[in-house]
Tab-separated table of C-alpha atoms in Angstrom:
chain	number	residue	atom	x	y	z
A	459	MET	CA	0.279	-0.068	0.152
A	460	GLU	CA	2.738	2.241	1.048
A	461	ALA	CA	4.681	1.921	-2.069
A	462	PRO	CA	2.028	2.894	-4.383
A	463	MET	CA	1.359	5.792	-2.465
A	464	ARG	CA	5.167	6.883	-2.654
A	465	LYS	CA	5.049	6.317	-6.489
A	466	ALA	CA	2.076	8.293	-6.818
A	467	VAL	CA	3.921	11.413	-4.615
A	468	HIS	CA	7.024	10.471	-6.991
A	469	ARG	CA	5.363	11.007	-9.971
A	470	SER	CA	2.950	13.894	-8.832
A	471	SER	CA	6.289	15.447	-7.745
A	472	GLY	CA	8.190	15.132	-11.015
A	473	GLN	CA	4.561	16.655	-13.035
A	474	SER	CA	4.663	19.449	-10.548
A	475	VAL	CA	8.492	20.156	-11.436
A	476	GLU	CA	7.890	19.759	-15.663
A	477	ASN	CA	5.245	22.248	-15.146
A	478	GLN	CA	7.251	24.655	-13.325
A	479	ARG	CA	9.985	24.277	-15.530
A	480	LEU	CA	7.428	24.553	-18.787
A	481	SER	CA	6.030	27.973	-16.696
A	482	ILE	CA	9.340	29.303	-16.420
A	483	GLY	CA	10.029	28.917	-20.473
A	484	GLN	CA	6.621	30.162	-20.763
A	485	MET	CA	7.829	33.112	-19.407
A	486	ILE	CA	10.979	33.858	-20.501
A	487	LYS	CA	9.285	33.842	-24.050
A	488	ASN	CA	6.625	36.146	-23.173
A	489	ASN	CA	9.021	38.308	-21.461
A	490	MET	CA	11.223	38.203	-24.642
A	491	ARG	CA	8.496	39.060	-26.686
A	492	SER	CA	7.073	41.878	-24.042
A	493	SER	CA	10.356	43.167	-24.580
A	494	SER	CA	11.700	42.563	-28.349
A	495	MET	CA	11.721	46.431	-29.243
A	496	VAL	CA	13.610	46.842	-26.191
A	497	ILE	CA	15.908	43.898	-27.326
A	498	ALA	CA	16.546	45.372	-30.926
A	499	LEU	CA	17.234	49.448	-29.449
A	500	ILE	CA	20.002	47.291	-27.278
A	501	LEU	CA	21.580	45.493	-30.293
A	502	ILE	CA	21.654	48.425	-32.251
A	503	MET	CA	23.192	50.766	-29.832
A	504	LEU	CA	25.937	47.560	-29.711
A	505	LEU	CA	26.474	47.794	-33.374
A	506	PHE	CA	26.901	51.337	-33.686
A	507	GLN	CA	29.194	50.689	-30.948
A	508	VAL	CA	31.805	48.605	-32.712
A	509	LEU	CA	31.065	50.227	-36.282
A	510	THR	CA	32.254	54.007	-34.633
A	511	GLY	CA	34.963	52.646	-32.297
A	512	GLY	CA	33.551	53.320	-29.463
A	513	ILE	CA	32.276	56.914	-30.225
A	514	LEU	CA	28.357	56.369	-29.583
A	515	LEU	CA	28.265	55.558	-26.312
A	516	ARG	CA	30.954	58.733	-24.911
A	517	PRO	CA	28.973	60.886	-22.049
A	518	LEU	CA	29.469	64.107	-24.296
A	519	ASN	CA	27.230	61.760	-27.325
A	520	ILE	CA	25.312	60.204	-24.877
A	521	THR	CA	24.313	63.769	-23.740
A	522	ASN	CA	24.168	65.153	-27.051
A	523	LEU	CA	21.694	62.182	-27.794
A	524	ILE	CA	19.251	63.488	-25.360
A	525	LEU	CA	19.234	66.884	-26.636
A	526	GLN	CA	18.858	66.021	-30.126
A	527	ASN	CA	16.059	63.690	-29.492
A	528	SER	CA	14.291	65.506	-27.105
A	529	TYR	CA	11.458	67.426	-29.412
A	530	ILE	CA	10.550	63.987	-30.931
A	531	LEU	CA	10.363	62.018	-27.550
A	532	VAL	CA	7.665	64.679	-26.620
A	533	LEU	CA	5.698	64.651	-29.757
A	534	ALA	CA	5.891	60.562	-29.238
A	535	VAL	CA	4.105	60.923	-25.849
A	536	GLY	CA	1.307	62.447	-27.180
A	537	MET	CA	1.232	60.794	-30.719
A	538	MET	CA	0.906	57.496	-28.957
A	539	LEU	CA	-2.088	58.590	-27.129
A	540	VAL	CA	-3.911	60.030	-30.911
A	541	ILE	CA	-2.975	56.615	-32.330
A	542	ILE	CA	-4.093	54.494	-29.661
A	543	THR	CA	-7.589	56.196	-30.385
A	544	GLY	CA	-7.079	54.973	-33.777
A	545	HIS	CA	-6.705	58.367	-35.141
A	546	ILE	CA	-3.006	60.447	-36.804
A	547	ASP	CA	-1.672	64.015	-36.487
A	548	LEU	CA	0.222	64.735	-39.472
A	549	SER	CA	-0.132	68.687	-38.285
A	550	VAL	CA	2.819	68.443	-35.256
A	551	GLY	CA	5.847	69.570	-37.470
A	552	SER	CA	4.220	72.329	-38.490
A	553	VAL	CA	2.637	73.442	-34.912
A	554	ALA	CA	5.684	73.249	-33.582
A	555	ALA	CA	7.689	75.439	-36.306
A	556	PHE	CA	4.554	78.184	-35.402
A	557	VAL	CA	4.686	78.234	-32.190
A	558	GLY	CA	8.459	78.388	-32.631
A	559	ALA	CA	8.326	81.778	-34.209
A	560	LEU	CA	5.692	83.262	-32.380
A	561	ALA	CA	8.082	82.580	-29.172
A	562	GLY	CA	10.433	84.180	-31.438
A	563	ILE	CA	8.687	86.871	-32.211
A	564	LEU	CA	7.554	87.563	-28.629
A	565	MET	CA	10.983	87.189	-26.721
A	566	VAL	CA	13.598	88.720	-29.274
A	567	GLN	CA	11.582	90.928	-31.228
A	568	HIS	CA	9.206	92.147	-28.295
A	569	HIS	CA	11.295	91.705	-25.068
A	570	ALA	CA	8.551	89.766	-23.381
A	571	SER	CA	8.877	87.715	-20.626
A	572	VAL	CA	10.421	84.223	-20.997
A	573	TRP	CA	7.948	82.457	-18.878
A	574	LEU	CA	4.719	83.989	-20.280
A	575	THR	CA	5.742	83.576	-23.564
A	576	MET	CA	5.858	80.293	-22.874
A	577	LEU	CA	2.604	80.034	-20.875
A	578	ILE	CA	1.133	81.893	-23.970
A	579	CYS	CA	3.280	79.312	-27.052
A	580	LEU	CA	1.156	76.253	-24.881
A	581	LEU	CA	-2.049	77.954	-24.786
A	582	LEU	CA	-1.771	78.458	-28.543
A	583	GLY	CA	-1.370	74.859	-28.693
A	584	ALA	CA	-4.318	73.750	-26.865
A	585	LEU	CA	-5.978	76.263	-29.246
A	586	ILE	CA	-4.885	74.561	-32.516
A	587	GLY	CA	-5.729	71.063	-30.736
A	588	ALA	CA	-8.888	71.913	-30.139
A	589	TRP	CA	-9.493	73.361	-33.337
A	590	GLN	CA	-8.726	70.165	-34.974
A	591	GLY	CA	-10.416	68.044	-32.557
A	592	PHE	CA	-13.268	69.858	-32.918
A	593	TRP	CA	-13.073	68.999	-36.587
A	594	VAL	CA	-12.721	64.913	-36.230
A	595	ALA	CA	-14.253	64.924	-32.938
A	596	TYR	CA	-17.869	66.416	-33.805
A	597	VAL	CA	-17.861	67.253	-37.492
A	598	LYS	CA	-16.673	63.008	-38.117
A	599	ILE	CA	-13.592	64.354	-40.570
A	600	PRO	CA	-10.935	61.897	-40.873
A	601	SER	CA	-8.090	62.756	-38.832
A	602	PHE	CA	-5.845	62.109	-41.447
A	603	ILE	CA	-7.815	64.714	-43.696
A	604	VAL	CA	-7.909	67.787	-40.479
A	605	THR	CA	-4.322	67.139	-39.492
A	606	LEU	CA	-3.271	67.479	-43.594
A	607	ALA	CA	-4.628	70.547	-43.635
A	608	GLY	CA	-3.349	71.822	-40.686
A	609	MET	CA	0.057	70.971	-41.425
A	610	LEU	CA	-0.300	73.308	-44.737
A	611	LEU	CA	-1.774	76.168	-42.647
A	612	PHE	CA	0.585	76.652	-40.043
A	613	ARG	CA	3.108	75.918	-42.355
A	614	GLY	CA	2.196	78.676	-44.607
A	615	LEU	CA	1.834	81.167	-41.535
A	616	THR	CA	4.816	79.847	-39.658
A	617	MET	CA	6.386	81.438	-43.477
A	618	VAL	CA	4.130	84.567	-43.170
A	619	ILE	CA	4.866	86.038	-39.653
A	620	LEU	CA	8.583	85.464	-39.937
A	621	GLU	CA	8.519	86.490	-43.485
A	622	GLY	CA	11.210	84.028	-45.125
A	623	GLN	CA	13.127	85.224	-42.006
A	624	SER	CA	14.951	83.519	-38.827
A	625	ILE	CA	14.944	85.085	-35.632
A	626	ALA	CA	17.946	85.053	-33.044
A	627	PRO	CA	19.043	84.542	-30.747
A	628	PHE	CA	16.658	83.785	-27.512
A	629	PRO	CA	17.414	84.841	-23.949
A	630	LYS	CA	19.845	82.696	-22.371
A	631	THR	CA	17.329	81.695	-19.503
A	632	PHE	CA	14.845	79.795	-22.123
A	633	GLN	CA	17.865	78.281	-23.909
A	634	ASN	CA	18.503	76.427	-21.003
A	635	MET	CA	15.405	74.424	-20.806
A	636	SER	CA	16.561	72.544	-23.431
A	637	SER	CA	20.631	73.063	-23.225
A	638	GLY	CA	20.929	72.955	-19.428
A	639	PHE	CA	22.025	70.883	-16.928
A	640	LEU	CA	20.927	70.315	-13.209
A	641	PRO	CA	23.756	72.124	-10.875
A	642	ASP	CA	25.794	70.011	-8.401
A	643	VAL	CA	24.387	70.447	-5.354
A	644	PHE	CA	27.288	68.420	-3.745
A	645	HIS	CA	30.434	70.566	-5.613
A	646	GLY	CA	31.800	66.881	-6.887
A	647	GLY	CA	34.415	68.460	-8.700
A	648	GLU	CA	35.377	65.704	-12.077
A	649	ILE	CA	32.313	63.469	-11.076
A	650	HIS	CA	28.622	65.279	-10.594
A	651	LEU	CA	27.932	63.839	-7.293
A	652	PHE	CA	24.167	64.904	-7.587
A	653	THR	CA	23.820	62.993	-10.715
A	654	ILE	CA	24.944	59.469	-8.787
A	655	VAL	CA	22.838	60.690	-5.784
A	656	ILE	CA	20.013	60.555	-8.564
A	657	GLY	CA	20.881	57.732	-10.258
A	658	VAL	CA	20.851	55.699	-6.562
A	659	ALA	CA	17.439	56.964	-5.633
A	660	ALA	CA	16.059	56.164	-8.603
A	661	SER	CA	17.588	52.930	-8.663
A	662	LEU	CA	15.876	52.183	-5.137
A	663	LEU	CA	11.997	53.271	-6.243
A	664	PHE	CA	12.425	51.233	-9.101
A	665	ILE	CA	13.040	48.426	-6.852
A	666	VAL	CA	10.791	49.900	-4.096
A	667	LEU	CA	7.775	49.786	-6.755
A	668	GLU	CA	8.496	46.475	-8.362
A	669	TRP	CA	8.547	44.780	-5.401
A	670	ARG	CA	5.247	46.443	-4.233
A	671	LYS	CA	4.079	45.762	-7.480
A	672	ARG	CA	4.584	41.633	-7.398
A	673	ASN	CA	2.919	41.741	-3.862
A	674	SER	CA	-0.367	43.231	-5.267
A	675	GLN	CA	-0.243	40.691	-7.732
A	676	LYS	CA	0.787	37.510	-5.918
A	677	LYS	CA	-2.290	38.964	-3.091
A	678	TYR	CA	-4.800	38.939	-5.932
A	679	GLY	CA	-3.756	35.690	-6.985
A	680	PHE	CA	-2.279	37.002	-10.208
A	681	ALA	CA	1.056	34.741	-12.113
A	682	VAL	CA	4.485	36.401	-11.466
A	683	ASN	CA	8.120	35.354	-12.671
A	684	PRO	CA	10.018	33.092	-10.267
A	685	ALA	CA	12.016	35.021	-7.800
A	686	PRO	CA	15.005	34.063	-9.921
A	687	MET	CA	13.751	35.885	-12.699
A	688	PHE	CA	12.323	38.554	-10.681
A	689	ALA	CA	15.552	39.637	-8.874
A	690	LEU	CA	17.811	38.768	-12.232
A	691	LYS	CA	15.636	41.399	-13.925
A	692	LEU	CA	15.870	43.974	-10.814
A	693	ALA	CA	19.951	43.830	-10.589
A	694	ALA	CA	19.643	44.395	-14.663
A	695	ILE	CA	17.839	47.500	-14.474
A	696	ALA	CA	18.619	48.844	-11.338
A	697	ALA	CA	22.664	48.465	-13.045
A	698	VAL	CA	21.430	50.206	-16.408
A	699	ILE	CA	19.933	52.827	-14.262
A	700	MET	CA	23.700	53.294	-13.063
A	701	ILE	CA	25.537	52.935	-15.707
A	702	PHE	CA	23.446	55.837	-17.570
A	703	THR	CA	23.969	58.622	-14.655
A	704	TYR	CA	27.410	57.445	-14.347
A	705	ILE	CA	27.906	58.574	-17.665
A	706	LEU	CA	26.029	61.049	-17.987
A	707	ALA	CA	27.725	62.097	-14.015
A	708	THR	CA	31.317	62.215	-15.700
A	709	TYR	CA	30.348	64.883	-18.292
A	710	GLU	CA	27.842	67.808	-17.386
A	711	GLY	CA	25.262	65.923	-15.268
A	712	ILE	CA	21.661	65.271	-16.316
A	713	PRO	CA	20.186	67.882	-19.019
A	714	THR	CA	17.157	70.361	-17.992
A	715	ILE	CA	15.281	68.629	-20.846
A	716	LEU	CA	15.988	65.127	-19.468
A	717	VAL	CA	14.086	65.954	-16.367
A	718	ILE	CA	11.031	67.402	-18.191
A	719	LEU	CA	11.238	64.126	-20.780
A	720	ALA	CA	11.102	61.713	-17.355
A	721	ALA	CA	8.175	63.718	-15.405
A	722	LEU	CA	6.053	63.574	-19.337
A	723	ILE	CA	6.875	59.956	-19.139
A	724	ILE	CA	5.476	59.021	-15.506
A	725	ALA	CA	2.980	61.426	-16.201
A	726	TYR	CA	1.483	60.040	-18.897
A	727	SER	CA	1.977	56.488	-18.324
A	728	PHE	CA	0.087	56.640	-14.876
A	729	VAL	CA	-2.761	58.611	-16.850
A	730	ALA	CA	-2.745	55.857	-19.828
A	731	ASN	CA	-2.295	53.025	-16.984
A	732	ARG	CA	-4.275	53.909	-13.988
A	733	THR	CA	-6.671	56.468	-14.431
A	734	VAL	CA	-10.242	56.156	-15.747
A	735	VAL	CA	-9.407	58.405	-18.737
A	736	GLY	CA	-6.537	56.463	-19.742
A	737	ARG	CA	-9.082	53.023	-20.004
A	738	HIS	CA	-11.870	54.841	-22.467
A	739	ILE	CA	-8.702	56.103	-25.064
A	740	TYR	CA	-8.029	52.756	-25.304
A	741	ALA	CA	-11.528	51.294	-25.467
A	742	ILE	CA	-12.121	54.266	-27.810
A	743	GLY	CA	-9.324	52.517	-29.993
A	744	GLY	CA	-10.587	48.878	-29.647
A	745	ASN	CA	-14.310	49.582	-30.261
A	746	GLU	CA	-15.111	52.538	-30.888
A	747	LYS	CA	-19.358	52.394	-31.412
A	748	ALA	CA	-18.811	49.468	-28.236
A	749	ALA	CA	-17.189	52.252	-26.397
A	750	GLN	CA	-20.131	54.902	-26.863
A	751	LEU	CA	-22.703	51.666	-26.186
A	752	SER	CA	-20.894	51.596	-23.040
A	753	GLY	CA	-21.046	54.646	-21.482
A	754	ILE	CA	-18.203	56.605	-22.801
A	755	LYS	CA	-18.355	60.212	-23.993
A	756	THR	CA	-16.040	58.995	-27.324
A	757	LYS	CA	-16.322	62.687	-29.131
A	758	ARG	CA	-15.188	64.611	-25.541
A	759	VAL	CA	-12.217	62.475	-25.302
A	760	THR	CA	-10.982	62.339	-28.768
A	761	PHE	CA	-11.635	66.335	-28.488
A	762	TRP	CA	-8.989	66.335	-25.560
A	763	VAL	CA	-6.396	64.007	-27.082
A	764	PHE	CA	-6.588	66.313	-29.749
A	765	VAL	CA	-5.883	69.510	-27.462
A	766	ASN	CA	-3.661	67.669	-25.673
A	767	MET	CA	-1.748	66.768	-28.895
A	768	GLY	CA	-1.155	70.472	-29.622
A	769	VAL	CA	0.014	71.399	-25.898
A	770	LEU	CA	2.950	68.554	-26.548
A	771	ALA	CA	3.222	69.840	-30.526
A	772	ALA	CA	3.598	73.447	-29.004
A	773	LEU	CA	6.198	72.633	-26.411
A	774	SER	CA	8.355	70.400	-29.065
A	775	GLY	CA	8.330	73.450	-30.938
A	776	LEU	CA	9.724	75.473	-28.039
A	777	ILE	CA	12.480	72.700	-27.336
A	778	PHE	CA	13.590	72.682	-30.504
A	779	ALA	CA	13.675	76.569	-31.098
A	780	ALA	CA	15.629	76.755	-27.821
A	781	ARG	CA	18.367	74.081	-28.754
A	782	LEU	CA	18.687	75.897	-32.219
A	783	ASN	CA	18.709	79.493	-30.360
A	784	ALA	CA	16.834	80.542	-33.278
A	785	ALA	CA	12.703	80.714	-34.872
A	786	THR	CA	13.282	79.655	-38.302
A	787	PRO	CA	10.532	78.837	-41.333
A	788	LYS	CA	12.203	75.290	-42.035
A	789	ALA	CA	11.795	74.237	-38.312
A	790	GLY	CA	9.971	71.196	-37.946
A	791	ASN	CA	10.263	69.529	-41.114
A	792	LEU	CA	9.425	66.357	-41.246
A	793	PHE	CA	8.692	65.937	-37.305
A	794	GLU	CA	5.673	64.028	-37.486
A	795	LEU	CA	6.723	61.434	-39.354
A	796	ASP	CA	9.603	60.759	-36.652
A	797	ALA	CA	6.875	60.710	-34.114
A	798	ILE	CA	5.183	58.345	-35.879
A	799	ALA	CA	7.410	55.878	-36.633
A	800	ALA	CA	8.490	56.029	-33.480
A	801	CYS	CA	5.420	55.030	-31.878
A	802	PHE	CA	4.659	52.739	-34.531
A	803	ILE	CA	8.478	50.830	-34.155
A	804	GLY	CA	7.074	50.997	-30.322
A	805	GLY	CA	4.582	48.486	-30.479
A	806	ALA	CA	1.403	50.813	-31.741
A	807	SER	CA	-1.040	49.421	-33.852
A	808	ALA	CA	-2.310	51.124	-36.838
A	809	TYR	CA	-5.890	49.962	-36.255
A	810	GLY	CA	-5.947	51.789	-32.451
A	811	GLY	CA	-6.202	50.539	-29.438
A	812	VAL	CA	-2.490	49.661	-28.640
A	813	GLY	CA	0.296	50.918	-27.643
A	814	THR	CA	2.428	52.311	-24.424
A	815	ILE	CA	4.112	55.390	-23.757
A	816	GLY	CA	7.250	53.393	-22.772
A	817	GLY	CA	6.694	52.044	-26.382
A	818	ALA	CA	7.126	55.260	-28.033
A	819	ILE	CA	10.050	56.384	-25.534
A	820	ILE	CA	11.912	53.285	-26.892
A	821	GLY	CA	11.004	53.652	-30.568
A	822	GLY	CA	11.691	57.279	-30.747
A	823	LEU	CA	15.413	55.953	-29.164
A	824	VAL	CA	15.648	53.718	-31.827
A	825	MET	CA	15.200	56.349	-34.547
A	826	GLY	CA	17.446	58.910	-32.588
A	827	VAL	CA	20.982	55.813	-31.890
A	828	MET	CA	20.546	55.073	-35.608
A	829	ASN	CA	20.111	58.764	-36.745
A	830	ASN	CA	23.306	59.627	-34.371
A	831	GLY	CA	25.314	56.419	-35.284
A	832	MET	CA	25.124	56.673	-39.147
A	833	SER	CA	26.153	60.416	-38.889
A	834	LEU	CA	29.125	59.448	-37.059
A	835	LEU	CA	29.836	56.853	-39.667
A	836	GLY	CA	29.054	59.923	-42.124
A	837	LEU	CA	26.145	58.168	-43.931
A	838	GLY	CA	24.508	61.037	-46.219
A	839	ILE	CA	21.512	61.882	-45.755
A	840	ASP	CA	20.034	60.179	-48.956
A	841	TRP	CA	21.340	57.034	-47.659
A	842	GLN	CA	19.933	57.547	-43.920
A	843	GLN	CA	16.712	57.963	-45.337
A	844	ALA	CA	16.437	54.843	-46.909
A	845	ILE	CA	17.720	52.931	-44.028
A	846	LYS	CA	15.317	54.288	-42.052
A	847	GLY	CA	12.961	53.643	-44.177
A	848	LEU	CA	13.782	49.710	-44.178
A	849	VAL	CA	14.128	49.928	-40.310
A	850	LEU	CA	10.743	50.654	-39.516
A	851	LEU	CA	9.376	48.190	-41.835
A	852	ILE	CA	11.733	45.460	-40.370
A	853	ALA	CA	10.862	46.520	-37.333
A	854	VAL	CA	7.180	46.960	-37.361
A	855	ALA	CA	6.777	43.367	-39.033
A	856	PHE	CA	9.066	41.474	-36.388
A	857	ASP	CA	7.070	42.960	-33.618
A	858	ILE	CA	3.608	41.907	-35.535
A	859	TYR	CA	5.453	38.173	-36.107
A	860	ASN	CA	5.810	38.010	-32.375
A	861	LYS	CA	2.553	39.315	-31.355
A	862	ASN	CA	0.907	36.571	-34.116
A	863	LYS	CA	3.231	33.858	-32.623
A	864	ALA	CA	2.556	34.536	-28.863
A	865	SER	CA	-1.325	34.317	-30.137
């Protein structure tokens, strides 16, 4: 009697071990699929690090990467919400140029206050977004047509108010928004100690938040990664944060624009994932008619998504003007295409209802690293455009393949 029982126990324990192995293997596959664009970004960075002889990851170049792509990443955050709702915005580059031109006229020609000018420009961006959102949400004109008209309208208005000329220079306070750095309150000398402290604090905060999230998932019976895999993930991401902040600390520290970007990413990720408004945005993109029947005010949500895009386009225009230290008629050229490409590379669906703020940032970094790497290699703009187009197509095809395989 005892022998059969021992065999049964042995068999059941063997099956549980096998099931655990299968679950661990499945979790690894799922993590690989969900992180496919992160892996692609790492591989692209390693490739250009080798091809450029180690220049890509030097502190100066890392800082330049952040400064050069900040305005595209700001646009990508807003564009992701627009795409999730099932729409598109082709006007953001022209809106950015128009707002930058207005900022130049107010600050350089009329000597207006920097903060007052920025407030006026952001309000103007909101009005432009409201104008376009009205036609899309309430008149039901396709967003492609409305924003194409906006692209032509605001590009023309930019040339009209600038009279075909550039306006420069901007006040130093305004320039610091895009080219300034956080001061080292600890006066560390060659190493920017305040940046190291921020890196340590960010790593600890990430570990605490992930630990609380895991405990909450376990409490409610959700599947979680095995403890060794969870610890490895925490260690890897904390190490990346510390290495990144150390690289910045060996140059000038954390750029001011990186703080603005981090605040936007945290705020919009919270709205998209943790609020009723975020759930409504995803619901509209998934099935607008079903969302409307369930009581969601689809027109109002769509309207405010475009208002938000207008504000972020204005902020992007201010950042670009501050970095260039000039308002020019050609500013914002092709910004909309870079922002849209960043979203689709980052996992957005052309049909709406799918995408994350983090994905948009990853997609924008992929485009930025490619631009920077190819420039360091001396490739002309013609080859850069061709290669970026191919990478966009391959990246999206790879992501769709992984999603189809997972389903």
